[in-house]
Short mmCIF file of C-alpha atoms and ligand atoms in Angstrom, two decimals:
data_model
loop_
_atom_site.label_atom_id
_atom_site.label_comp_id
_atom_site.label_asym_id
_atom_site.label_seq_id
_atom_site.Cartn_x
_atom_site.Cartn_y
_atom_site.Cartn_z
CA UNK I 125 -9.87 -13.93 -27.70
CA UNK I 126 -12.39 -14.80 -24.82
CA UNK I 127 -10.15 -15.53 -22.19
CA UNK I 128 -10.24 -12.97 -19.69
CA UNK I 129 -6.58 -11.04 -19.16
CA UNK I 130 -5.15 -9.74 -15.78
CA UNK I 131 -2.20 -7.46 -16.10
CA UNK I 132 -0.22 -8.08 -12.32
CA UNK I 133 2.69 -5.01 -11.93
CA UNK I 134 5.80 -6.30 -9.97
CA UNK I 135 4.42 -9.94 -10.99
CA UNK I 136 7.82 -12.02 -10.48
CA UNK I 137 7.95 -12.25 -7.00
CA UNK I 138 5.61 -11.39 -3.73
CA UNK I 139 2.39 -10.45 -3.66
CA UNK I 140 1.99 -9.90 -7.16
CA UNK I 141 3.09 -13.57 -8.20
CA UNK I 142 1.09 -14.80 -5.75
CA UNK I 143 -1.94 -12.34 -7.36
CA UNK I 144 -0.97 -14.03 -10.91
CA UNK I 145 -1.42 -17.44 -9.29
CA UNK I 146 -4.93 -16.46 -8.78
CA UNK I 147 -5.83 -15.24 -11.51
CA UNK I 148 -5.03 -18.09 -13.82
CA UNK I 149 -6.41 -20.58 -11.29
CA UNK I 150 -9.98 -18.97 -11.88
CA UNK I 151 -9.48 -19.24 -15.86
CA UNK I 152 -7.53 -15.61 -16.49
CA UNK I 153 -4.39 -15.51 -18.53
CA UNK I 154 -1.53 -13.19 -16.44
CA UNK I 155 0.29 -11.13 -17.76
CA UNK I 156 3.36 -10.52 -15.65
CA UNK I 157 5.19 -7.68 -15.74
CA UNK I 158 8.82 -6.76 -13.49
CA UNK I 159 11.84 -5.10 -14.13
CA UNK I 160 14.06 -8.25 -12.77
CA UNK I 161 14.24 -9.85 -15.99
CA UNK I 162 15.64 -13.15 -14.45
CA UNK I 163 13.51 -13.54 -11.41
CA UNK I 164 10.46 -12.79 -14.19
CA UNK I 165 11.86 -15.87 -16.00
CA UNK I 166 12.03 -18.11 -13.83
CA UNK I 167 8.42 -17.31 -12.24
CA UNK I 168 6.44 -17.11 -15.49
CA UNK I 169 8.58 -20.84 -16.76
CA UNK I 170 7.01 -22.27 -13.85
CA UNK I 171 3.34 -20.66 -14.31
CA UNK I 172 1.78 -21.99 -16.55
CA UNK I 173 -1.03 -19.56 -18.20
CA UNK I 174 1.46 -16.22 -17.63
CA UNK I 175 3.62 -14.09 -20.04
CA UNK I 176 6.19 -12.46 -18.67
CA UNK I 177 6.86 -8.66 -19.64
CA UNK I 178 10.30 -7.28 -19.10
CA UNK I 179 9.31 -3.22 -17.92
CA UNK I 180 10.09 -0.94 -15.70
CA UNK I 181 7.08 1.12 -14.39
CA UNK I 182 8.98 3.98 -13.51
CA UNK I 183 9.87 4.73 -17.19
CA UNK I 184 6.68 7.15 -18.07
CA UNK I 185 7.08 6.11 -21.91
CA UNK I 186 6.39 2.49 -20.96
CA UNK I 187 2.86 2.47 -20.79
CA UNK I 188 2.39 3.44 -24.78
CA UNK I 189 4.51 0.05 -25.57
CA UNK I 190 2.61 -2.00 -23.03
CA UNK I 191 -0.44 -1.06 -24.29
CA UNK I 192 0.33 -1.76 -27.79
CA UNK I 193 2.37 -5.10 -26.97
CA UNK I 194 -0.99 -5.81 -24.94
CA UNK I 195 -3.42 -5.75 -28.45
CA UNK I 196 -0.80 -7.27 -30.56
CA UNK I 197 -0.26 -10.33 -27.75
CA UNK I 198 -4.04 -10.85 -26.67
CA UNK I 199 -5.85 -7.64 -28.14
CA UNK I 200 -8.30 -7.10 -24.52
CA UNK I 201 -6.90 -6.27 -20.61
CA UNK I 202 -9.91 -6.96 -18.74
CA UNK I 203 -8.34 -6.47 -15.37
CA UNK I 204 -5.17 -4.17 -14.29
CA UNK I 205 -2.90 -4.80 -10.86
CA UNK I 206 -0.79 -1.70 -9.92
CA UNK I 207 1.57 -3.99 -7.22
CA UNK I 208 4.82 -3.14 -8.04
CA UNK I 209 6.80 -0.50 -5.19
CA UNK I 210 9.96 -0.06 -3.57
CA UNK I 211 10.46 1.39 0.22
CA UNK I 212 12.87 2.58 1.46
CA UNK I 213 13.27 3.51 5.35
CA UNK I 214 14.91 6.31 7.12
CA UNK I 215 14.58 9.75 8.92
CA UNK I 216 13.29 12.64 7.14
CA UNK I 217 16.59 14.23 7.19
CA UNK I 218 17.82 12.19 5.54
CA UNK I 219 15.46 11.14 2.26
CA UNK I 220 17.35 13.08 -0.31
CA UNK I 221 16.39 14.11 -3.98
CA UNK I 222 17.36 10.89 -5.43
CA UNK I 223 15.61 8.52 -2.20
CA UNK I 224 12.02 10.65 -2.67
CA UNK I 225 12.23 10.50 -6.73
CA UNK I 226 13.00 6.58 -6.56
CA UNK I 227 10.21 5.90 -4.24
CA UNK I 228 7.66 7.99 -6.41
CA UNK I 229 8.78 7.50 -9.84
CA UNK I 230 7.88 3.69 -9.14
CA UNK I 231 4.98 4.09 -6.08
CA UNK I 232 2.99 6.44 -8.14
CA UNK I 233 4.36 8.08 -10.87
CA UNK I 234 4.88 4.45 -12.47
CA UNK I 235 1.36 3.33 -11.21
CA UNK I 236 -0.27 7.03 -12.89
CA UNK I 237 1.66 6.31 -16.55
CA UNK I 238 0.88 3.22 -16.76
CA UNK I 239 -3.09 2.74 -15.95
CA UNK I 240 -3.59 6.14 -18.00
CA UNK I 241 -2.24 4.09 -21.08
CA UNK I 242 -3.91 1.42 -20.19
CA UNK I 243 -7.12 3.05 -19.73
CA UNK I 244 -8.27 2.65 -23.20
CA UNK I 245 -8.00 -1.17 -23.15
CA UNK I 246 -9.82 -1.25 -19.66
CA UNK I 247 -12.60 0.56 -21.38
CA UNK I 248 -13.01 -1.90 -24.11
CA UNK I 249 -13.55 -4.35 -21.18
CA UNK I 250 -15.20 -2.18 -18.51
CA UNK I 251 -12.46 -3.53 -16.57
CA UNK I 252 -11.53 -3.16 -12.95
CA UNK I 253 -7.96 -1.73 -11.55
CA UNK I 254 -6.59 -2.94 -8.03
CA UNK I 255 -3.82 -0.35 -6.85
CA UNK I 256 -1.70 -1.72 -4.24
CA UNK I 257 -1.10 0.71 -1.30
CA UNK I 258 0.14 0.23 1.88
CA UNK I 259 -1.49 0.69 6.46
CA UNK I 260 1.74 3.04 5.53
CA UNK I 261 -0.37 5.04 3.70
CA UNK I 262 -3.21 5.03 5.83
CA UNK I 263 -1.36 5.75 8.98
CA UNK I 264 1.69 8.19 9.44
CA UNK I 265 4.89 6.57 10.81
CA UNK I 266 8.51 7.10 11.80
CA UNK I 267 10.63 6.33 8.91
CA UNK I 268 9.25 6.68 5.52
CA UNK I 269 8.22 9.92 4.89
CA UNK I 270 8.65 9.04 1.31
CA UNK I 271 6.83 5.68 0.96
CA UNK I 272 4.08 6.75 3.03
CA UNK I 273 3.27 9.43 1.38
CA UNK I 274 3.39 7.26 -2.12
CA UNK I 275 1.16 4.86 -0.22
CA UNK I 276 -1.37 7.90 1.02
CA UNK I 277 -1.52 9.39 -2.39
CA UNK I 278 -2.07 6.03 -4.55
CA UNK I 279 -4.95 5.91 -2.04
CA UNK I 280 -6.20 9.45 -3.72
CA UNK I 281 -5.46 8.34 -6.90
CA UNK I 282 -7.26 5.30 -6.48
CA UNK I 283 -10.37 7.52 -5.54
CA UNK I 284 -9.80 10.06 -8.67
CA UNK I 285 -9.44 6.79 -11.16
CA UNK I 286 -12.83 5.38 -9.56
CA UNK I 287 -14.61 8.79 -9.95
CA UNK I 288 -13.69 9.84 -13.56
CA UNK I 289 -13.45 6.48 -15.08
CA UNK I 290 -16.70 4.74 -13.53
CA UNK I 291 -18.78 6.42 -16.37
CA UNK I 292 -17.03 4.04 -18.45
CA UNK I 293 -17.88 0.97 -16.36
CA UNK I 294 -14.46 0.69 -15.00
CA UNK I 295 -13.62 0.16 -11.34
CA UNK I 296 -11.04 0.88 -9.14
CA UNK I 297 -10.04 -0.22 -5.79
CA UNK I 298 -6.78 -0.27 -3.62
CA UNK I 299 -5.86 -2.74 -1.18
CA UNK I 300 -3.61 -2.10 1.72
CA UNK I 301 -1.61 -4.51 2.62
CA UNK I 302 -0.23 -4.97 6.46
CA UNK I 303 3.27 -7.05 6.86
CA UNK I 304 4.13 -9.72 4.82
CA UNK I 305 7.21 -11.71 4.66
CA UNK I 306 8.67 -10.44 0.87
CA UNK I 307 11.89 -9.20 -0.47
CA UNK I 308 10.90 -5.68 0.37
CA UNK I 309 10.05 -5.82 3.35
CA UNK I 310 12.74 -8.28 4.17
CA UNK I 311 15.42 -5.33 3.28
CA UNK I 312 13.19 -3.03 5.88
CA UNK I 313 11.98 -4.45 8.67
CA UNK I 314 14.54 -5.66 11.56
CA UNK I 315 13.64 -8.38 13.84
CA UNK I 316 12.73 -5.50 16.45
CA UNK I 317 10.13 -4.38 13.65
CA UNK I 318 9.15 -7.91 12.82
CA UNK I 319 8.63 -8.14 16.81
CA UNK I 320 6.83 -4.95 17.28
CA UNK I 321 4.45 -5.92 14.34
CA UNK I 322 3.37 -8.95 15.66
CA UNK I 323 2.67 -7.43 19.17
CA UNK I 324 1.09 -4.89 17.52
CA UNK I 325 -1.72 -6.71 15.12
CA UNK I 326 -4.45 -8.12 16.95
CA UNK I 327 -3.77 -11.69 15.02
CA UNK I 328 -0.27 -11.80 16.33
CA UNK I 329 1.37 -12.40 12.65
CA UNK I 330 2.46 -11.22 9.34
CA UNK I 331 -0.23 -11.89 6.25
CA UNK I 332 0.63 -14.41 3.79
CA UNK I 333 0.89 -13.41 -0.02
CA UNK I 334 -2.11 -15.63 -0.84
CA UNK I 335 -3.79 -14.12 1.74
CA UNK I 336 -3.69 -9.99 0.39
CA UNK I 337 -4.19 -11.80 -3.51
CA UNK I 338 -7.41 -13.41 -2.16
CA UNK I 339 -8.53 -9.58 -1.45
CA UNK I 340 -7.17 -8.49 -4.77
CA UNK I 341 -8.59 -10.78 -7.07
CA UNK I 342 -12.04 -10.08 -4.92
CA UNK I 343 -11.72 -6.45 -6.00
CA UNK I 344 -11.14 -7.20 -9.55
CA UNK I 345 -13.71 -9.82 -10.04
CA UNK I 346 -17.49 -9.65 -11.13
CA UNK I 347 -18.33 -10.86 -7.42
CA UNK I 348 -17.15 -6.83 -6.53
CA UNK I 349 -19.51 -5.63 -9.04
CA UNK I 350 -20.35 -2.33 -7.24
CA UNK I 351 -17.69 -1.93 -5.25
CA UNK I 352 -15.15 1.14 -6.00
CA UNK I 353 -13.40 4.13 -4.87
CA UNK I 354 -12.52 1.93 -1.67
CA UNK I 355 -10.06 1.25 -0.15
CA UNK I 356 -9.35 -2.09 1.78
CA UNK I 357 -6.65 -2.75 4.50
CA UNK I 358 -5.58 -6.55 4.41
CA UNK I 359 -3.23 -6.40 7.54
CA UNK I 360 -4.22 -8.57 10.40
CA UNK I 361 -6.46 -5.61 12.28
CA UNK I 362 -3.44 -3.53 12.88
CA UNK I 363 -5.05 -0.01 11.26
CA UNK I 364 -8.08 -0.74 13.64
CA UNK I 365 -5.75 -0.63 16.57
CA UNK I 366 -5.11 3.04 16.63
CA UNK I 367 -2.09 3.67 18.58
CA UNK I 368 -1.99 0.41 20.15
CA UNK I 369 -0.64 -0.55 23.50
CA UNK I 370 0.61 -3.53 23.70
CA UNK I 371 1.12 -3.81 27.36
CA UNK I 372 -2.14 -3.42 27.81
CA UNK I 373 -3.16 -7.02 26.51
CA UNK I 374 -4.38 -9.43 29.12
P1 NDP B 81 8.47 -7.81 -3.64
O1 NDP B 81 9.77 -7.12 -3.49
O2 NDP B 81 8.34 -9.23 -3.22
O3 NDP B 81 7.97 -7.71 -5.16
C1 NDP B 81 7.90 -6.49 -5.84
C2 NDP B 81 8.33 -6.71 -7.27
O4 NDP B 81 8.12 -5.47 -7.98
C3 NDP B 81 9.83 -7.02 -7.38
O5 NDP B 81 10.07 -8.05 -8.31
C4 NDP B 81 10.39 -5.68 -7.84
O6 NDP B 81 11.62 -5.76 -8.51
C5 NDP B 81 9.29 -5.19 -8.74
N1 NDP B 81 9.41 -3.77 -9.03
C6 NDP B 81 9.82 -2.79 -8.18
N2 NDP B 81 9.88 -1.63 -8.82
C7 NDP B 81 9.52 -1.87 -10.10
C8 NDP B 81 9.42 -1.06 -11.24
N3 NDP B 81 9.73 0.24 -11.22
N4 NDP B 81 9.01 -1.61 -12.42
C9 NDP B 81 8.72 -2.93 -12.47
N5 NDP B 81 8.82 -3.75 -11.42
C10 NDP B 81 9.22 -3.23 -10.24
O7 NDP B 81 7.43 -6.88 -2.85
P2 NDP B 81 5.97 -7.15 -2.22
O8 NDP B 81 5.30 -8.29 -2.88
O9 NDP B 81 6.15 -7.11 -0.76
O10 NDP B 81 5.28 -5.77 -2.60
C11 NDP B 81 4.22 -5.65 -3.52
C12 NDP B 81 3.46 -4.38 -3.19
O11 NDP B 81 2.90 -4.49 -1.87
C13 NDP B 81 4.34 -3.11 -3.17
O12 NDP B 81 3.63 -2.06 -3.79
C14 NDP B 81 4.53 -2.83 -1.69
O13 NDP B 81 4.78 -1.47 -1.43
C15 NDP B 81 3.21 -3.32 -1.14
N6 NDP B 81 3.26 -3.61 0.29
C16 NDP B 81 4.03 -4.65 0.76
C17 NDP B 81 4.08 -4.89 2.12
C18 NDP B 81 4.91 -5.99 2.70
O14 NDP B 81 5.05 -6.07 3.95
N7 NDP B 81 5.50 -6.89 1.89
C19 NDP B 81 3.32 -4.08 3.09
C20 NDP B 81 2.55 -3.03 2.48
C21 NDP B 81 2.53 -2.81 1.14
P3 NDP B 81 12.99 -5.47 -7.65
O15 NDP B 81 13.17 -6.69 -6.80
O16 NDP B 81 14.01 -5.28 -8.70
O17 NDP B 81 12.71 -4.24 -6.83
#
């Protein structure tokens, strides 16, 4: 097969469908791959150029049957995008056992499984990864001690992946993506969030989907040849801000 394949994590909705999109406008197949096995339906029905994988990243066992589903399908994965993540948002008190394993099992744990089983397949290609972090994990903040810190370390890993596997011509990159209007951050962010962001981020708005997949399919493209290890915030100029005062805008 010649046609280049994109694997897009948490590819039925969001970012990642819009990072699909992308990919099969510039001549990739996508493969997408969620755990909502209706909402993965009905998005890869009405793309055409995608496959739909039902999976749940979390499961450490699931990368071995990806990556064997992924020779027997199309038998190359040329480029890999770690998007899928769940947040969840309260005070450190109160992120139990079962609130910090749910956000890492998926955040990183998932993301870790998954590209090491992959990693053979990327090799055959000298493919490129894009791991989706978070300004969450580039800045501390109230309120999600646990997704921040799977944000900060996916940065790390992101770094580790780029330094051990750039010997075999394969790249890695994260993006970090500032607000955008999704399911997740629908379920997290209250209109006084939604307010404070947009005071906050010198272009006054949330990012679009196609706007943080224009980044990501950058990063995994031939045009980002020698570019990895880095790590790119997509969020409007908010991490630039520091602290940020809004009062003091003219
Ligand atoms: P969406 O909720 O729109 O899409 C995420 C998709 O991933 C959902 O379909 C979700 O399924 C799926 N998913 C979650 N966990 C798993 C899993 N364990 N295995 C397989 N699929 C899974 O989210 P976004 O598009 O907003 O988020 C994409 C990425 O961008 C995430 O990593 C997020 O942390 C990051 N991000 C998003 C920001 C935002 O403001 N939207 C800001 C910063 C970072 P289900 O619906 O069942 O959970």
């Amino acid at each position: 097969m010649t046609q280049p394949i994109a694997l897009v994590t948490g590819g039925a909705r969001g970012i990642g469908k819009a990072t699909a999109e992308l990919f099969i406008e510039n001549g990739y197949h996508a493969i997408l791959l969620d755990r909502d096995e209706d909402a993965l339906a009905e998005t890869s029905a009405a793309m055409a150029g995608s496959t739909p994988y039902v999976c749940d990243v979390s499961n450490p066992q699931a990368g071995g049957e990806i990556a064997a589903k992924i020779r027997a399908d199309f038998g190359r994965l040329d480029c890999l995008v770690n998007n899928a993540g769940v947040a969840d948002f309260g005070p450190i008190e109160a992120c139990d056992q079962a609130t910090w394993r749910k956000i890492m099992d998926t955040n990183l744990d998932g993301m870790f499984y998954l590209t090491q089983a992959l990693t053979p397949l990327l090799k055959d290609a000298r493919g490129s990864i894009v791991n989706i972090a978070s300004i969450s994990g580039l800045r501390a903040s109230t309120l999600r001690v646990a997704y921040g810190t799977s944000k900060a370390a996916v940065i790390h890993l992101t770094k580790q992946q780029a330094c051990e596997l750039g010997e075999y011509g394969i790249r890695a990159n994260a993006v970090a993506p500032g607000p955008v209007k999704t399911k997740l951050s629908i379920a997290v962010h209250t209109p006084e969030i939604i307010q404070a962001y947009h005071d906050a981020i010198p272009l006054n708005r949330y990012g679009s989907e196609r706007e943080l997949a224009e980044v990501i399919f950058f990063l995994c493209s031939p045009k980002a040849s020698y570019v990895t290890g880095q790590v790119i915030a997509v969020d409007g100029g908010f991490e630039a801000t520091g602290v940020g005062l809004p009062a003091l805008r003219v």
